[in-house]
Short mmCIF file of C-alpha atoms in Angstrom, two decimals:
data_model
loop_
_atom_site.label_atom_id
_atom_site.label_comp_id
_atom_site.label_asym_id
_atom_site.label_seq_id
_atom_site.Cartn_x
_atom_site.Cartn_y
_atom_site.Cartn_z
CA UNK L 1 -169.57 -48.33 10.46
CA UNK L 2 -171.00 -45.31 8.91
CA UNK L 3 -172.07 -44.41 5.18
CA UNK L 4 -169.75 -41.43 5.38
CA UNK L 5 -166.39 -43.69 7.09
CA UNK L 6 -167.21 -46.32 4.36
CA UNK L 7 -167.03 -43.78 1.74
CA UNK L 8 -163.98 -41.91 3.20
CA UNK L 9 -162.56 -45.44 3.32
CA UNK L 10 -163.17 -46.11 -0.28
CA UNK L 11 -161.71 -42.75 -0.64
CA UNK L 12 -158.51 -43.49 0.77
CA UNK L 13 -157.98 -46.27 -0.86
CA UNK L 14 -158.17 -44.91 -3.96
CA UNK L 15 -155.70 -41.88 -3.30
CA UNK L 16 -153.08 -44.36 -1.34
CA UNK L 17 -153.07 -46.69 -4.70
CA UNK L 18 -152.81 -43.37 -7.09
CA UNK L 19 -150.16 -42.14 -5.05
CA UNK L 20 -148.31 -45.61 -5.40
CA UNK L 21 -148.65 -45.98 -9.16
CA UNK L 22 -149.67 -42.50 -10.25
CA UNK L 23 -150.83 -44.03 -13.48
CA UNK L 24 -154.46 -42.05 -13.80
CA UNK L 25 -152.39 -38.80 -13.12
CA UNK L 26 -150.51 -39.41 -15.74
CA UNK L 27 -153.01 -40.11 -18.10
CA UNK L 28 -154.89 -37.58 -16.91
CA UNK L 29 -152.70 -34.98 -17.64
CA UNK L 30 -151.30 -36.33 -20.83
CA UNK L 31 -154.16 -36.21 -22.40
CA UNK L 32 -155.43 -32.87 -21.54
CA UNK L 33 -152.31 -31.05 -21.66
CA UNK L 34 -152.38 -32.36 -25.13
CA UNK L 35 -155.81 -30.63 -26.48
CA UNK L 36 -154.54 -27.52 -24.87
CA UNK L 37 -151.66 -27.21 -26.32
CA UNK L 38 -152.70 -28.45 -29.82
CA UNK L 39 -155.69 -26.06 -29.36
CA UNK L 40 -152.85 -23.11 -27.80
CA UNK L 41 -151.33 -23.46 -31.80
CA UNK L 42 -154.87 -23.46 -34.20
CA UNK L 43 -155.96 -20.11 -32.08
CA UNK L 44 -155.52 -17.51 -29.96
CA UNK L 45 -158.75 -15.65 -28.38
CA UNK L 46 -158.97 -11.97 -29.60
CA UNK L 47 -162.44 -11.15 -29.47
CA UNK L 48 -164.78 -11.75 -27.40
CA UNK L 49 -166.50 -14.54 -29.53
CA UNK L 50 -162.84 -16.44 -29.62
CA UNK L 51 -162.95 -16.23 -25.79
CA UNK L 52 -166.05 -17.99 -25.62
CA UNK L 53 -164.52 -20.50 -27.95
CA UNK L 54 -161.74 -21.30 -25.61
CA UNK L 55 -163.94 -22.05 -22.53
CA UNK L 56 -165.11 -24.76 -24.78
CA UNK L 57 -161.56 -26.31 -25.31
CA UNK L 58 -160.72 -25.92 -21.68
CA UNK L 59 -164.13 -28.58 -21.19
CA UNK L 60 -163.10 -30.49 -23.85
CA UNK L 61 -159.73 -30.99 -22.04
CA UNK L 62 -161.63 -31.61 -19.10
CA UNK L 63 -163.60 -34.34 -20.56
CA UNK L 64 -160.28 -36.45 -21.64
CA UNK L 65 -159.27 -36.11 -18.43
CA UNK L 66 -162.83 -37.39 -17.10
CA UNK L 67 -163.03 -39.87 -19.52
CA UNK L 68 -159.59 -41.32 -18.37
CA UNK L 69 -160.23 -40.98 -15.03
CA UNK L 70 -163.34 -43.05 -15.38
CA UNK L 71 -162.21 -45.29 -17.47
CA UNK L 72 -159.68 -46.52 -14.91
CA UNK L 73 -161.82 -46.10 -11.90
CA UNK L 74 -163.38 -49.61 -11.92
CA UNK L 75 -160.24 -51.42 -13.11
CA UNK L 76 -159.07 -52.05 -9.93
CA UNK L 77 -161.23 -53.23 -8.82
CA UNK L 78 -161.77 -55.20 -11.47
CA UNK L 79 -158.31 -56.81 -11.05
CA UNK L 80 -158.32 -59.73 -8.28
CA UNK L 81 -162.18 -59.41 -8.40
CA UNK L 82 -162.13 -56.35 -5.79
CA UNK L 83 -165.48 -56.11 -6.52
CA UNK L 84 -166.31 -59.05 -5.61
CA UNK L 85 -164.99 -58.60 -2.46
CA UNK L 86 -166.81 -55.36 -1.87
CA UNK L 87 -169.69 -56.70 -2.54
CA UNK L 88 -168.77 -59.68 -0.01
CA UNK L 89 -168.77 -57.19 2.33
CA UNK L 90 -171.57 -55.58 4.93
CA UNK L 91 -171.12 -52.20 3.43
CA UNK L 92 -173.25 -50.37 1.55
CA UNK L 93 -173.42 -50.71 -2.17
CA UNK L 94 -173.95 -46.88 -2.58
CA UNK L 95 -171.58 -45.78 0.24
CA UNK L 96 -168.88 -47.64 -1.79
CA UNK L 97 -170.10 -45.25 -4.65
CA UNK L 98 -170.07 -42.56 -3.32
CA UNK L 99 -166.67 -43.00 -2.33
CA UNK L 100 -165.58 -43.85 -5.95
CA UNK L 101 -167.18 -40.66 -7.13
CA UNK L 102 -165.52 -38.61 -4.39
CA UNK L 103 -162.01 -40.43 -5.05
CA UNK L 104 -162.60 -39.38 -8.91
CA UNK L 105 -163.21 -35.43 -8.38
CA UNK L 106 -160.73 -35.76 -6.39
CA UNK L 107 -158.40 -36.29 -9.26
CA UNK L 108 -160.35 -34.29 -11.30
CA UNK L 109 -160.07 -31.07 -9.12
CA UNK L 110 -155.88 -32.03 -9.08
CA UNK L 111 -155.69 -32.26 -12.30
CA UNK L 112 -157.67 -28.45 -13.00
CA UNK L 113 -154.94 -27.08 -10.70
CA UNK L 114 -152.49 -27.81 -13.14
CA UNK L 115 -154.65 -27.43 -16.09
CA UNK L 116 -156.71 -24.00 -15.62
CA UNK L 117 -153.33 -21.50 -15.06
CA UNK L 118 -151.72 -24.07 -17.79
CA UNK L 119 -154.86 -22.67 -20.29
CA UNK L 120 -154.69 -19.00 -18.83
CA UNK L 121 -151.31 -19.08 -20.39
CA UNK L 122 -151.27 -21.02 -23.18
CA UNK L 123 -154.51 -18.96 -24.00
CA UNK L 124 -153.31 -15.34 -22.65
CA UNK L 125 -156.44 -14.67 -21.11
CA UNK L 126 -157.52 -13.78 -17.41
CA UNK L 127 -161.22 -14.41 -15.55
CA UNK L 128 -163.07 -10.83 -16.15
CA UNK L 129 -166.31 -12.09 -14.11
CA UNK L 130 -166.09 -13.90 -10.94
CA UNK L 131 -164.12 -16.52 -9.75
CA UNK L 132 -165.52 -17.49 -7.01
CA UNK L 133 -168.67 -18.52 -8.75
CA UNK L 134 -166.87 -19.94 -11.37
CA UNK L 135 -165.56 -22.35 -9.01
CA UNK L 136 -168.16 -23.60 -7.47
CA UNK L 137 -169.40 -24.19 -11.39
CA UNK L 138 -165.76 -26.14 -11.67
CA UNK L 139 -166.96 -28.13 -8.68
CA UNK L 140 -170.25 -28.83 -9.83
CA UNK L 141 -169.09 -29.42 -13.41
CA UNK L 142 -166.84 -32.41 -12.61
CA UNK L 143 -169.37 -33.58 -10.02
CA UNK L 144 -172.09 -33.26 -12.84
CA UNK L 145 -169.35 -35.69 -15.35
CA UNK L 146 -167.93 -38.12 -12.38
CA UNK L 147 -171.64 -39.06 -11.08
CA UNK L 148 -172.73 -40.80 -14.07
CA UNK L 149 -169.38 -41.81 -15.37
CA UNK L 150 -168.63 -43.56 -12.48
CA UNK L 151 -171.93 -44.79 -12.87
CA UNK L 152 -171.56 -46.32 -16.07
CA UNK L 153 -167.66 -47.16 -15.45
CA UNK L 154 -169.41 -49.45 -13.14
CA UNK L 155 -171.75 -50.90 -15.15
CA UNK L 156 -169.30 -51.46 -18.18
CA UNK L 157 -166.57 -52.66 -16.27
CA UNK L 158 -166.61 -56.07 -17.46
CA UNK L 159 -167.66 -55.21 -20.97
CA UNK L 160 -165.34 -55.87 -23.74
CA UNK L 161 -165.44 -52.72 -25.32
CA UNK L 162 -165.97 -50.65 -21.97
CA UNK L 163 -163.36 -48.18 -23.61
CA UNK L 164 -165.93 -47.65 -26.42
CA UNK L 165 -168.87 -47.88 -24.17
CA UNK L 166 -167.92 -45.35 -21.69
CA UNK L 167 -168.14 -42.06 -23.51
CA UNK L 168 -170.75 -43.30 -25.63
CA UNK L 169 -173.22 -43.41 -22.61
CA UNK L 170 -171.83 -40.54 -20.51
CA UNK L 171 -171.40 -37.69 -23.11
CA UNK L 172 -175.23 -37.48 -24.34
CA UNK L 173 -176.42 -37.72 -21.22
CA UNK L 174 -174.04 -35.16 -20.17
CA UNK L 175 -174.97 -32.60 -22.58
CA UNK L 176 -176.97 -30.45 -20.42
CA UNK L 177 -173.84 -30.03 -17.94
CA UNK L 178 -171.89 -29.63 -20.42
CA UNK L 179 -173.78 -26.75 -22.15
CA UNK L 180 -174.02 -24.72 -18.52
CA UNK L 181 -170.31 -25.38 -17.49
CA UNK L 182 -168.83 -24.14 -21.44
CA UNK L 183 -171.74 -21.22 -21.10
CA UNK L 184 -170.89 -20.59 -17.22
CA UNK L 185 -167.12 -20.51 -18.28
CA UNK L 186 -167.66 -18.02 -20.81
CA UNK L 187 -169.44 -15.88 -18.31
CA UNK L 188 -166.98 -16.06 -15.96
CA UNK L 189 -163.94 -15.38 -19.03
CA UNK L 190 -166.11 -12.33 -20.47
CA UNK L 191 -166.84 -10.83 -17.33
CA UNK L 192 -170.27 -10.39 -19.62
CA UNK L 193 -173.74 -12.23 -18.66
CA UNK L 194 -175.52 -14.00 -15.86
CA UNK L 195 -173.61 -17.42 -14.13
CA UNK L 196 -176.50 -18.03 -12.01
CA UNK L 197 -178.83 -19.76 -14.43
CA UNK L 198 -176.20 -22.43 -15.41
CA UNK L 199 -175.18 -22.92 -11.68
CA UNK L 200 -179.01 -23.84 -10.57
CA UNK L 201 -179.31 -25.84 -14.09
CA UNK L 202 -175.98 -27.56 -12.70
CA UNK L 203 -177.46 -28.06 -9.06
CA UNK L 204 -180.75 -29.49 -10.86
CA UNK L 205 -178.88 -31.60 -12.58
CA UNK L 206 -176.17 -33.16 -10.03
CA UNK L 207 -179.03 -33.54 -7.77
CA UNK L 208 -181.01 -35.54 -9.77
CA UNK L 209 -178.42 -37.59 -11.12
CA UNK L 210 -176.93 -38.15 -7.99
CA UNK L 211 -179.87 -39.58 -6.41
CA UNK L 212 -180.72 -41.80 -9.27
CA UNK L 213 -177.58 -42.75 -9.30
CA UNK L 214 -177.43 -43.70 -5.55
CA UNK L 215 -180.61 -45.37 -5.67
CA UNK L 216 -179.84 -47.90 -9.07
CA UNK L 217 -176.19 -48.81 -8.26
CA UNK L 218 -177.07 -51.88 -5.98
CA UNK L 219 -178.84 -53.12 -8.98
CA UNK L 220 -175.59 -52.57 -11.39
CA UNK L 221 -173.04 -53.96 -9.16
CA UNK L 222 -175.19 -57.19 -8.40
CA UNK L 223 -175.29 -57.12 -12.09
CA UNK L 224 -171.73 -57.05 -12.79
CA UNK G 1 -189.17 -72.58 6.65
CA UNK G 2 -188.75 -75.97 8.83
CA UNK G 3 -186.19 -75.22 12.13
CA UNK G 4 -184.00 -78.13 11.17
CA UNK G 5 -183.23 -76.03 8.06
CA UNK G 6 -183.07 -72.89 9.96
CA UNK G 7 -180.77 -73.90 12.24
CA UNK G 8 -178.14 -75.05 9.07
CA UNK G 9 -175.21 -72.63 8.43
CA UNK G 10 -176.05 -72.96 4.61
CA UNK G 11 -179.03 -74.83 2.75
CA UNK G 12 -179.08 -75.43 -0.77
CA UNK G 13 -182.58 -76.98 -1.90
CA UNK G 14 -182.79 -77.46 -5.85
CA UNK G 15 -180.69 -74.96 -7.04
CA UNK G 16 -179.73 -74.56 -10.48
CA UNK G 17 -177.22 -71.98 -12.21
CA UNK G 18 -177.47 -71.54 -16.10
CA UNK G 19 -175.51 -69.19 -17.96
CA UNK G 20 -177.50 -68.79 -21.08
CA UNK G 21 -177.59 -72.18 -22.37
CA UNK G 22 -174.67 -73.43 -20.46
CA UNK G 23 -175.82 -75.54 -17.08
CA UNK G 24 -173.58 -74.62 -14.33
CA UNK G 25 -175.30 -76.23 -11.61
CA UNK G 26 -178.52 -78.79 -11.58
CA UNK G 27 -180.84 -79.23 -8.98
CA UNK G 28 -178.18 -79.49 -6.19
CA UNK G 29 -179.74 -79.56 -2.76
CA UNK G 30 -177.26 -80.17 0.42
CA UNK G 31 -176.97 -78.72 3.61
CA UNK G 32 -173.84 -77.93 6.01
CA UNK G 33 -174.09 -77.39 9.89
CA UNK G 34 -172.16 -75.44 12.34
CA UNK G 35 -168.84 -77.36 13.46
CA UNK G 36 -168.58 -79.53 10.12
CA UNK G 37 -166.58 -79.83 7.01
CA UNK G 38 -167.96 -80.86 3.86
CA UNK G 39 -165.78 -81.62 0.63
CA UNK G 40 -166.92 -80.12 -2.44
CA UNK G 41 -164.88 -82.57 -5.42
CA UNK G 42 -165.45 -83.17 -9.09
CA UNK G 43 -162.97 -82.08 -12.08
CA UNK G 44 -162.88 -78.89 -13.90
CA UNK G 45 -166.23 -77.70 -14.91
CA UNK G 46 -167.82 -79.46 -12.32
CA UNK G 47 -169.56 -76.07 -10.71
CA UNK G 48 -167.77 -76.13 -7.48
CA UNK G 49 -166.87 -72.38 -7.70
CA UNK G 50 -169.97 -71.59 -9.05
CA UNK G 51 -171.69 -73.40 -6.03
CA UNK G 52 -169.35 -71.06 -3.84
CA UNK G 53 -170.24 -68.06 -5.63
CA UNK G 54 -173.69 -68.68 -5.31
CA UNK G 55 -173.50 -69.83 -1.39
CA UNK G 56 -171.30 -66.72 -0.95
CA UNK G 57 -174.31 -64.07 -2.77
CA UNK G 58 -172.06 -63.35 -5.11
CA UNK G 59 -174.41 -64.77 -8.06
CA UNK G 60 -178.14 -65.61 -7.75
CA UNK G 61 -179.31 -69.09 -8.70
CA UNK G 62 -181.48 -69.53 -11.65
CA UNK G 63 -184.26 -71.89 -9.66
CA UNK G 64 -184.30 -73.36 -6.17
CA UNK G 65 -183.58 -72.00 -2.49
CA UNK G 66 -180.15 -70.88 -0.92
CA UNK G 67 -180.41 -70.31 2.72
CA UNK G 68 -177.51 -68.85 4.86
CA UNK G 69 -177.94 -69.55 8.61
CA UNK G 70 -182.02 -69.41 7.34
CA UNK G 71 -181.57 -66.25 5.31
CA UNK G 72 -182.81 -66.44 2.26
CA UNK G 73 -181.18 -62.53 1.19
CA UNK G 74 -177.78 -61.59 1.83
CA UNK G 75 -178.93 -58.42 4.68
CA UNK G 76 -175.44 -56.97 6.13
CA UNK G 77 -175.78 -59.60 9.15
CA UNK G 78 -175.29 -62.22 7.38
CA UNK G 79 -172.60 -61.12 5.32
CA UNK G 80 -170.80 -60.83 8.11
CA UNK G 81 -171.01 -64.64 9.00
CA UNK G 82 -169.75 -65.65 5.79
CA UNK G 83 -166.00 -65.30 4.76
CA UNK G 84 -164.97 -66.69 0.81
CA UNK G 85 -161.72 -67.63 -0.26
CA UNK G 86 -161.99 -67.49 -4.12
CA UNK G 87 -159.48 -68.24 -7.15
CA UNK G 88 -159.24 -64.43 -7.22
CA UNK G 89 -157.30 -62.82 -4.19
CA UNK G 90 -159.53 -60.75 -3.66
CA UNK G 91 -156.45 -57.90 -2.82
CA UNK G 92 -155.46 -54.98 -4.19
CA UNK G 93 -151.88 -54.97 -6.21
CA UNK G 94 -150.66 -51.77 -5.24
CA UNK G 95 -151.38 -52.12 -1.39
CA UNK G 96 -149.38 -54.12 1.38
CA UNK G 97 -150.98 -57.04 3.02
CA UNK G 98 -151.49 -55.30 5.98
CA UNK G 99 -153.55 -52.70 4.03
CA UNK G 100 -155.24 -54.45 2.14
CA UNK G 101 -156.55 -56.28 5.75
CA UNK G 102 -156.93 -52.81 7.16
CA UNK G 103 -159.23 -51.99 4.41
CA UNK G 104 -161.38 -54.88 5.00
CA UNK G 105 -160.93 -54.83 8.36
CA UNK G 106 -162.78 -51.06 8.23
CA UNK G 107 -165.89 -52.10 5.67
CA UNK G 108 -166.59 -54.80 7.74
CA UNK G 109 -166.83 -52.73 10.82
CA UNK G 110 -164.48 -54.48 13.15
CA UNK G 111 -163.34 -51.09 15.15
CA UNK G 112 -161.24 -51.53 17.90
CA UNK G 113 -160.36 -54.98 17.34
CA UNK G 114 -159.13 -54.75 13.76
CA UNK G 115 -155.51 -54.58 14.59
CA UNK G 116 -155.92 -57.66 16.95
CA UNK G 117 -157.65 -59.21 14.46
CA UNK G 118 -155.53 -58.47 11.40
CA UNK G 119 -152.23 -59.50 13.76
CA UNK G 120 -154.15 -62.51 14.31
CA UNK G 121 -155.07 -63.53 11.26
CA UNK G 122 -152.04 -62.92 9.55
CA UNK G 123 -150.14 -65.22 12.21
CA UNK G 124 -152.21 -68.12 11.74
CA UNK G 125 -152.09 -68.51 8.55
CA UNK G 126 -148.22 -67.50 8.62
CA UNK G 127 -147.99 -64.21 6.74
CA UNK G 128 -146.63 -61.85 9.46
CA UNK G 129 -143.18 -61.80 7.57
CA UNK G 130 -144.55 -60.13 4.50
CA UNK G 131 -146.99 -58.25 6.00
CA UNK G 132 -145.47 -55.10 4.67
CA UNK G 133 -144.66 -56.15 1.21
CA UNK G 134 -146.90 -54.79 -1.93
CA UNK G 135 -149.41 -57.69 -2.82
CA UNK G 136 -147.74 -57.22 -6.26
CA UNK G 137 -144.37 -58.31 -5.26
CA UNK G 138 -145.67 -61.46 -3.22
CA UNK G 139 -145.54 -65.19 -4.74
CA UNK G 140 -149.05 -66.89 -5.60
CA UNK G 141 -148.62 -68.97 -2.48
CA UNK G 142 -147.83 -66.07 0.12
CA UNK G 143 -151.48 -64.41 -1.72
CA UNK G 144 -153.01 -67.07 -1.16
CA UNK G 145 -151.97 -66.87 2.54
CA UNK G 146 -153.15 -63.52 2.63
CA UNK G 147 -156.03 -64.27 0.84
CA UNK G 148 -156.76 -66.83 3.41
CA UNK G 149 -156.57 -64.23 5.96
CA UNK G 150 -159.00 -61.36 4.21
CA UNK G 151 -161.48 -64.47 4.37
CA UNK G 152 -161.19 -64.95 7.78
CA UNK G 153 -160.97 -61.60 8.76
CA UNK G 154 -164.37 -61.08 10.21
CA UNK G 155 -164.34 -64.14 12.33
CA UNK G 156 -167.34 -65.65 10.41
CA UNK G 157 -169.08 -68.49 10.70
CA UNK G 158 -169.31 -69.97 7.36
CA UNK G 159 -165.94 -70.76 5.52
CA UNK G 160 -166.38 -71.46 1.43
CA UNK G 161 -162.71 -72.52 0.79
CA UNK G 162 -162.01 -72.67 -2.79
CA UNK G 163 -158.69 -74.77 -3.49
CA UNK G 164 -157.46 -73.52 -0.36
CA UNK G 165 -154.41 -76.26 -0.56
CA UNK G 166 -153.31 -75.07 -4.26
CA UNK G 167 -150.16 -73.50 -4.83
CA UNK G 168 -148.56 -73.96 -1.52
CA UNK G 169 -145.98 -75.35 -0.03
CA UNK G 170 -145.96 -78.73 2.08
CA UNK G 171 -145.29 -76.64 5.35
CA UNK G 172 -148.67 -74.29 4.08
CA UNK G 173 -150.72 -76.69 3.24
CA UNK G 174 -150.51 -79.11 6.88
CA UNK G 175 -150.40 -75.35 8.47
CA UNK G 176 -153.91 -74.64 5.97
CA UNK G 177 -155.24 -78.20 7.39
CA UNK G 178 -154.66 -77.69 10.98
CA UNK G 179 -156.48 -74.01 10.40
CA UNK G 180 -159.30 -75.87 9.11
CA UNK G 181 -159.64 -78.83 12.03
CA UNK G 182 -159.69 -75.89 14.37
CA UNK G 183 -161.85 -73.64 13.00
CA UNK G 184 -164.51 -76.49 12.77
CA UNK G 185 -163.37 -77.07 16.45
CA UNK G 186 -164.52 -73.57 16.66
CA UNK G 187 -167.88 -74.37 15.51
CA UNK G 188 -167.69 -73.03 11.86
CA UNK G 189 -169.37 -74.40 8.69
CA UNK G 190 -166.88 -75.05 6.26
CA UNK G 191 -167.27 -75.95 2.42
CA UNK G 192 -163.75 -76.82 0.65
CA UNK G 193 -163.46 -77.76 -2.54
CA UNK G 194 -159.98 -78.99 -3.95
CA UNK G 195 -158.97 -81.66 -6.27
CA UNK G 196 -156.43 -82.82 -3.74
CA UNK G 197 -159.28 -85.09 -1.72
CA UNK G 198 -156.41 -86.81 0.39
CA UNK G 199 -155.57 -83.66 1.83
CA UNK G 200 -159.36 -84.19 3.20
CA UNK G 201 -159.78 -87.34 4.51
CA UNK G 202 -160.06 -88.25 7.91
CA UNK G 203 -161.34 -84.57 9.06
CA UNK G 204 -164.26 -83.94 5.92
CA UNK G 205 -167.53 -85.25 7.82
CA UNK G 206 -169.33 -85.32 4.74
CA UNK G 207 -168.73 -84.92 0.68
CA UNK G 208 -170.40 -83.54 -2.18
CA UNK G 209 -169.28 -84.37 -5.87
CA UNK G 210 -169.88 -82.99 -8.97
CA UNK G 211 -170.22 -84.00 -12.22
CA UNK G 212 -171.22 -80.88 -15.25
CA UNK G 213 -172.98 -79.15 -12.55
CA UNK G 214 -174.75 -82.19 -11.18
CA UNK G 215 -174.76 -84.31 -8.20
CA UNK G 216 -173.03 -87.19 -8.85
CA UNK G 217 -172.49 -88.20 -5.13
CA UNK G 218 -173.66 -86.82 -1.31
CA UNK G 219 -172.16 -88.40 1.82
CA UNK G 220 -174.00 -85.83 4.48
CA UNK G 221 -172.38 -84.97 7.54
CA UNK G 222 -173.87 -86.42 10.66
CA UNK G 223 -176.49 -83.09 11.71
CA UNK G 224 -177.58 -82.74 8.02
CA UNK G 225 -178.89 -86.77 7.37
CA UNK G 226 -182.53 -85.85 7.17
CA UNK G 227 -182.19 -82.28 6.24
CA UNK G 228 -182.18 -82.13 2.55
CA UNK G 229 -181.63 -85.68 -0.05
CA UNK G 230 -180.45 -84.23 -3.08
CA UNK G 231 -181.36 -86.35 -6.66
CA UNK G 232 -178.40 -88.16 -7.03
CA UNK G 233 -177.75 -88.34 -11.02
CA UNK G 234 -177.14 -92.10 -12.35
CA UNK G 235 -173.85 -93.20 -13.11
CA UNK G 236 -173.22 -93.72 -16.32
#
């Protein structure tokens, strides 16, 4: 079997389960909708500083929803010792990764459908730059969060205080992401300024993380 | 590597399992050929699942040599000889039996023949009934028939059976003892632990108890009398 069908399989899995139980959705979207909305009543963007504010709170809303997402991605298979299994089997440890961290911006991408014309509203504001590269930086944003959360979901899967853990290892390391998708998003909101520089920083840094990532995940799962 | 070991569907030679300061296993050396069933006994704590887990790759032993069919690493080959049926199901709540085999069925590469297979499986060991059902809505002895199945899934050639017999019915369990006579008559290696030993007598050809992670007792099966003599602790 190839890397890519094990992945896709992993994949399916995943979505087929959600579908079933919908339970990450939900999260998901609870808890985002929530900063948005509580953030919808403190302010309202005039000028153009405010604007740049809000891309901020649309990340932050993000990164509940990544958090969540994460946070759930190993438990199940944590439950029955799925991982166990997977590991039983001939398939490759970061195939079955990869998979995960497709299956996760997956939800991630579902869950900005709803969210981004849900903050364009709540917000009253409109993209004055360009969209189209502001969605590729969506794309590479959650790509740049789900990599090394589902990293580390991995690793602390079978820690007590995983819930703790989680964000505690993913946001500083995620700091440099973060700053180019909240600075790309105000690019793209302003209609002011130059995306490009915080799309390569992005590619630089999904890149490298990604292949790090690929490379030490035998290790954590044999570890687990 | 000697050939008589090579030619054993799994080896243990002096292994020992600590977790921190607790002993799980203790210089336990046996060795299982194709075509023969060895009983893995001795009460709780005794490091019979640990002694699958570690067989299976699943955890790596502290000192000593495991060798599957002369492997010493668990490369994707391997893997595929060796099927586990663990406490744990092993399935996924929120998908049928079917898909849960179907899942399997596609990580372990079986192609065209996974629907045979799955069918198959899921006849012998008698779960073709609930095939459809969620493995959430399914009582611990129809998982465990299911469970049986994912293990066998692959066809492999080395069986670790953990409590195989527990939680099911009479009609399960003699249907879960015939399965075993004939896959040995198929020429698998299989290791079975349960507590239930009379459910094992008269087909076991050899036995392995445990006592706190020790050998207490090793009755070898006939290919493996010169292979490996484990230290036999003293009774006390």
């Amino acid at each position: 079997m190839s890397y890519w069908t094990t992945a896709m399989r992993i994949v399916a899995k995943d979505l087929l389960s959600e579908a079933r139980t919908r339970e990450m959705t939900n999260a998901v979207l609870f808890f985002a909708l929530l900063v948005l909305v509580l953030f919808s009543f403190s302010f309202q963007p005039a000028s153009d500083e405010e604007r740049r504010l809000a891309s901020g709170v649309l990340w932050i809303a993000f990164l509940f929803a990544g958090v969540s997402v994460l946070d759930r991605s190993f438990l199940r298979e944590r439950v029955n010792d799925c991982l166990d299994a997977l590991r039983l089997t001939p398939a490759s440890a970061s195939a079955l990764f990869l998979g995960k961290c497709v299956a996760n911006v997956l939800f991630l991408l579902l869950a900005a459908v709803i969210l981004v014309p849900l903050f364009l509203v709540f917000f009253d504001l409109s993209f004055r730059g360009d969209v189209g590269a502001w969605l590729l930086v969506l794309g590479l944003g959650m790509w740049a969060l789900v990599v090394n959360g589902t990293f580390f979901a991995a690793m602390t899967t079978n820690v007590r205080s995983r819930e703790l853990l989680l964000p505690l290892l993913l946001l500083p390391i995620s700091v440099p992401a973060l700053i180019a998708v909240v600075e790309a998003t105000a690019v793209a909101l302003l209609g002011e300024g130059a995306m490009r520089v915080w799309i390569q920083v992005l590619i630089a840094f999904d890149a490298i993380y990604t292949t790090l990532a690929l490379l030490l995940f035998e290790t954590v799962v044999e570890g687990t | 590597m000697s050939e008589t070991l090579g030619s054993k569907a799994l080896v243990f030679e002096g292994v020992c399992k600590t977790f921190g300061e607790t002993v799980a296993l203790w210089q336990v050396s046996f060795a299982l050929g194709p075509g023969e069933i060895v009983a893995l006994t001795g009460g709780n704590g005794a490091g019979k699942s640990t002694l699958l887990r570690v067989a299976a790759f699943l955890l790596k032993p502290t000192s000593g040599r495991v060798l599957v069919f002369g492997q010493l690493r668990p490369t994707p080959d391997v893997k595929r000889r060796i099927g586990l049926l663990a406490h744990a199901s092993f399935l996924y709540e929120d998908l049928s039996a079917e898909e849960n085999l179907r899942f399997y069925a596609a990580l372990y590469a079986l192609g065209r023949e996974a629907e045979e297979r799955i069918a198959r499986v899921l006849q012998e060991v008698g779960a073709e009934d609930f095939r459809h059902r969620p493995v959430r809505t399914l009582s611990h002895g129809m998982r465990k028939r299911v469970s049986l199945a994912r293990a066998v899934l692959s066809d492999p050639d080395l069986l670790l059976l953990d409590e195989p017999f527990s939680g099911l019915d009479v009609a399960s369990v003699e249907r879960t003892r015939a399965l075993i006579v004939e896959w040995r008559r198929r020429g698998k290696a299989l290791l079975v632990t349960t507590h239930q030993t009379e459910l094992l007598e008269g087909i076991a050809d050899g036995e392995l108890v445990l006592d706190r992670g020790r050998v207490r007792s090793w009755r070898a099966p006939a290919s493996c009398r010169s292979a490996v003599s484990p230290p036999v602790m003293e009774r006390a």
